[in-house]
XYZ file of N, CA and C in Angstrom:
324
model
N 81.222 -49.081 -101.795
C 80.934 -48.029 -102.735
C 79.669 -47.294 -102.291
N 79.696 -45.988 -102.357
C 78.548 -45.185 -101.964
C 77.660 -44.966 -103.176
N 76.370 -45.185 -102.979
C 75.408 -44.959 -104.055
C 75.077 -43.468 -104.097
N 75.610 -42.774 -105.093
C 75.417 -41.320 -105.192
C 74.110 -40.946 -105.870
N 73.361 -41.889 -106.346
C 72.102 -41.559 -107.012
C 71.033 -41.101 -106.017
N 71.177 -41.490 -104.744
C 70.180 -41.100 -103.746
C 70.550 -39.811 -103.004
N 71.740 -39.261 -103.271
C 72.160 -38.035 -102.601
C 71.533 -36.842 -103.313
N 70.875 -35.996 -102.519
C 70.268 -34.803 -103.088
C 71.215 -33.625 -102.899
N 71.306 -32.806 -103.916
C 72.165 -31.631 -103.843
C 71.304 -30.378 -103.792
N 71.922 -29.321 -103.343
C 71.235 -28.038 -103.299
C 71.220 -27.466 -104.710
N 70.060 -27.052 -105.213
C 70.027 -26.455 -106.549
C 70.866 -25.182 -106.603
N 71.466 -24.929 -107.741
C 72.335 -23.779 -107.922
C 71.613 -22.476 -107.615
N 70.355 -22.388 -108.040
C 69.589 -21.154 -107.840
C 69.386 -20.853 -106.353
N 69.105 -21.878 -105.567
C 68.895 -21.683 -104.129
C 70.181 -21.228 -103.445
N 71.282 -21.848 -103.810
C 72.562 -21.444 -103.233
C 72.943 -20.026 -103.613
N 72.682 -19.641 -104.857
C 72.998 -18.277 -105.285
C 72.089 -17.257 -104.610
N 70.856 -17.649 -104.329
C 69.957 -16.750 -103.591
C 70.497 -16.527 -102.177
N 70.940 -17.597 -101.534
C 71.528 -17.462 -100.192
C 72.780 -16.590 -100.248
N 73.628 -16.797 -101.266
C 74.836 -15.987 -101.408
C 74.483 -14.518 -101.631
N 73.459 -14.246 -102.439
C 73.043 -12.865 -102.691
C 72.491 -12.214 -101.429
N 71.736 -12.970 -100.649
C 71.193 -12.434 -99.392
C 72.336 -12.118 -98.422
N 73.297 -13.026 -98.306
C 74.438 -12.788 -97.424
C 75.241 -11.571 -97.869
N 75.462 -11.462 -99.184
C 76.227 -10.326 -99.694
C 75.488 -9.018 -99.433
N 74.168 -9.031 -99.625
C 73.372 -7.821 -99.394
C 73.393 -7.428 -97.916
N 73.286 -8.412 -97.027
C 73.359 -8.116 -95.595
C 74.716 -7.532 -95.215
N 75.779 -8.106 -95.765
C 77.111 -7.583 -95.485
C 77.302 -6.180 -96.025
N 76.835 -5.935 -97.242
C 76.962 -4.609 -97.850
C 76.166 -3.570 -97.073
N 74.965 -3.946 -96.650
C 74.150 -3.039 -95.846
C 74.847 -2.721 -94.530
N 75.445 -3.716 -93.911
C 76.160 -3.494 -92.665
C 77.353 -2.569 -92.829
N 78.075 -2.705 -93.943
C 79.214 -1.824 -94.191
C 78.744 -0.389 -94.403
N 77.630 -0.217 -95.091
C 77.137 1.129 -95.381
C 76.497 1.802 -94.162
N 75.872 1.018 -93.291
C 75.102 1.591 -92.188
C 75.947 1.781 -90.935
N 76.798 0.830 -90.616
C 77.540 0.848 -89.349
C 78.661 1.873 -89.377
N 78.953 2.425 -88.224
C 80.080 3.349 -88.062
C 81.150 2.738 -87.185
N 80.898 1.573 -86.614
C 81.860 0.890 -85.758
C 82.757 0.025 -86.640
N 84.067 0.204 -86.512
C 84.999 -0.489 -87.410
C 84.961 -2.004 -87.214
N 84.691 -2.471 -86.003
C 84.625 -3.913 -85.764
C 83.454 -4.539 -86.522
N 82.297 -3.896 -86.468
C 81.144 -4.419 -87.208
C 81.355 -4.324 -88.714
N 82.076 -3.300 -89.152
C 82.366 -3.187 -90.576
C 83.273 -4.324 -91.036
N 84.252 -4.697 -90.220
C 85.125 -5.819 -90.565
C 84.336 -7.130 -90.616
N 83.419 -7.303 -89.685
C 82.590 -8.508 -89.688
C 81.723 -8.553 -90.948
N 81.166 -7.418 -91.320
C 80.328 -7.371 -92.527
C 81.151 -7.625 -93.782
N 82.395 -7.164 -93.807
C 83.270 -7.479 -94.942
C 83.526 -8.982 -95.030
N 83.695 -9.616 -93.883
C 83.882 -11.073 -93.867
C 82.643 -11.794 -94.410
N 81.473 -11.308 -94.041
C 80.237 -11.916 -94.548
C 80.153 -11.762 -96.067
N 80.543 -10.599 -96.577
C 80.526 -10.381 -98.021
C 81.500 -11.318 -98.738
N 82.690 -11.492 -98.172
C 83.661 -12.389 -98.807
C 83.195 -13.841 -98.748
N 82.557 -14.228 -97.656
C 82.038 -15.598 -97.571
C 80.898 -15.826 -98.556
N 80.098 -14.796 -98.819
C 79.040 -14.924 -99.817
C 79.637 -15.136 -101.206
N 80.689 -14.389 -101.521
C 81.351 -14.577 -102.816
C 81.984 -15.969 -102.902
N 82.582 -16.429 -101.808
C 83.181 -17.763 -101.793
C 82.128 -18.846 -101.989
N 80.965 -18.665 -101.368
C 79.874 -19.620 -101.549
C 79.435 -19.680 -103.010
N 79.351 -18.528 -103.650
C 78.967 -18.497 -105.069
C 80.004 -19.214 -105.930
N 81.289 -19.043 -105.627
C 82.335 -19.739 -106.387
C 82.251 -21.248 -106.196
N 82.028 -21.690 -104.968
C 81.929 -23.132 -104.707
C 80.718 -23.723 -105.411
N 79.596 -23.016 -105.384
C 78.394 -23.499 -106.071
C 78.615 -23.603 -107.574
N 79.248 -22.594 -108.151
C 79.513 -22.630 -109.590
C 80.482 -23.750 -109.936
N 81.495 -23.954 -109.095
C 82.439 -25.033 -109.345
C 81.797 -26.402 -109.255
N 80.878 -26.575 -108.310
C 80.207 -27.868 -108.203
C 79.191 -28.068 -109.322
N 78.626 -26.988 -109.802
C 77.661 -27.088 -110.899
C 78.331 -27.606 -112.175
N 79.536 -27.076 -112.462
C 80.233 -27.458 -113.684
C 81.309 -28.504 -113.430
N 81.289 -29.106 -112.262
C 82.195 -30.195 -111.862
C 83.653 -29.812 -112.140
N 84.025 -28.642 -111.658
C 85.389 -28.142 -111.787
C 85.914 -27.809 -110.395
N 87.205 -27.877 -110.234
C 87.818 -27.557 -108.942
C 88.102 -26.061 -108.794
N 87.762 -25.281 -109.802
C 88.051 -23.846 -109.756
C 87.343 -23.154 -108.597
N 86.139 -23.583 -108.269
C 85.402 -22.979 -107.172
C 86.099 -23.166 -105.836
N 86.652 -24.357 -105.613
C 87.362 -24.615 -104.366
C 88.677 -23.843 -104.315
N 89.337 -23.683 -105.443
C 90.579 -22.917 -105.497
C 90.292 -21.454 -105.164
N 89.240 -20.909 -105.736
C 88.876 -19.527 -105.438
C 88.464 -19.372 -103.981
N 87.814 -20.392 -103.427
C 87.439 -20.353 -102.015
C 88.671 -20.247 -101.128
N 89.694 -21.024 -101.431
C 90.929 -20.964 -100.644
C 91.594 -19.598 -100.790
N 91.558 -19.034 -101.997
C 92.137 -17.700 -102.192
C 91.352 -16.646 -101.413
N 90.034 -16.777 -101.377
C 89.208 -15.825 -100.626
C 89.461 -15.970 -99.133
N 89.645 -17.191 -98.649
C 89.977 -17.378 -97.232
C 91.314 -16.737 -96.886
N 92.278 -16.844 -97.791
C 93.574 -16.207 -97.582
C 93.432 -14.695 -97.539
N 92.653 -14.151 -98.462
C 92.404 -12.714 -98.482
C 91.683 -12.268 -97.208
N 90.745 -13.058 -96.750
C 90.001 -12.716 -95.531
C 90.920 -12.717 -94.315
N 91.858 -13.651 -94.254
C 92.794 -13.683 -93.128
C 93.701 -12.456 -93.146
N 94.169 -12.077 -94.322
C 95.013 -10.882 -94.426
C 94.224 -9.628 -94.075
N 92.995 -9.554 -94.547
C 92.139 -8.401 -94.252
C 91.850 -8.309 -92.769
N 91.631 -9.431 -92.131
C 91.342 -9.427 -90.700
C 92.552 -8.963 -89.896
N 93.737 -9.418 -90.254
C 94.920 -9.021 -89.491
C 95.230 -7.536 -89.668
N 95.166 -7.039 -90.882
C 95.414 -5.610 -91.120
C 94.304 -4.767 -90.487
N 93.061 -5.204 -90.653
C 91.933 -4.465 -90.088
C 91.984 -4.399 -88.574
N 92.353 -5.497 -87.942
C 92.451 -5.490 -86.480
C 93.606 -4.614 -85.997
N 94.707 -4.579 -86.761
C 95.812 -3.695 -86.398
C 95.382 -2.236 -86.491
N 94.665 -1.887 -87.539
C 94.159 -0.518 -87.672
C 93.169 -0.213 -86.558
N 92.324 -1.182 -86.237
C 91.341 -0.979 -85.176
C 92.025 -0.742 -83.825
N 93.084 -1.486 -83.530
C 93.809 -1.292 -82.276
C 94.454 0.090 -82.217
N 95.025 0.535 -83.324
C 95.625 1.867 -83.348
C 94.570 2.955 -83.181
N 93.423 2.765 -83.808
C 92.333 3.729 -83.692
C 91.841 3.810 -82.245
N 91.700 2.667 -81.607
C 91.233 2.660 -80.219
C 92.293 3.222 -79.272
N 93.558 2.909 -79.556
C 94.643 3.393 -78.707
C 94.736 4.917 -78.736
N 94.519 5.489 -79.910
C 94.683 6.929 -80.034
C 93.438 7.711 -79.627
N 92.243 7.240 -80.031
C 91.023 8.015 -79.823
C 90.084 7.433 -78.778
N 90.369 6.227 -78.273
C 89.524 5.547 -77.281
C 88.091 5.364 -77.776
N 87.956 5.114 -79.066
C 86.661 4.815 -79.667
C 86.901 3.984 -80.920
N 85.876 3.280 -81.370
C 85.966 2.513 -82.610
C 85.129 3.134 -83.715
N 84.786 4.407 -83.560
C 84.003 5.114 -84.559
C 84.867 5.364 -85.788
N 84.391 4.949 -86.946
C 85.161 5.039 -88.182
C 85.349 6.478 -88.633
N 84.482 7.387 -88.213
C 84.630 8.789 -88.602
C 85.876 9.420 -87.977
N 86.329 8.885 -86.880
C 87.553 9.389 -86.239
C 88.802 9.003 -87.048
N 88.704 8.029 -87.906
C 89.858 7.586 -88.689
C 90.335 8.661 -89.649
N 89.465 9.585 -90.016
C 89.899 10.660 -90.914
C 90.872 11.600 -90.208
N 90.864 11.609 -88.890
C 91.787 12.436 -88.123
C 93.115 11.730 -87.873
N 93.192 10.452 -88.208
C 94.378 9.640 -87.935
C 95.431 9.892 -89.015
N 96.552 10.467 -88.633
C 97.623 10.766 -89.590
C 98.925 10.160 -89.062
N 99.775 9.659 -89.999
C 101.109 9.179 -89.779
C 101.458 8.781 -88.442
């Protein structure tokens, strides 16, 4: 049997601060960058920050809801990555650049 009384956990406030910092970094990257690849990476960072907040809340209230939401966010991130990479390949194939401003010229 493992003695759980000696295990230290991360306080909820510290974890939420880390999640907020990650989300802010991701949001800043989405707003500042014009390269679609970096924007996709920043979106992934934002989703991971939200997933971290769900896991922390679930562990705080001893519920499995946080882990369930984490799995749903991972599924959403995988779908977003596949669609985003397909769009990125089409953008590069047509315009030979990954500049997001060129996407407004991309039609049908």
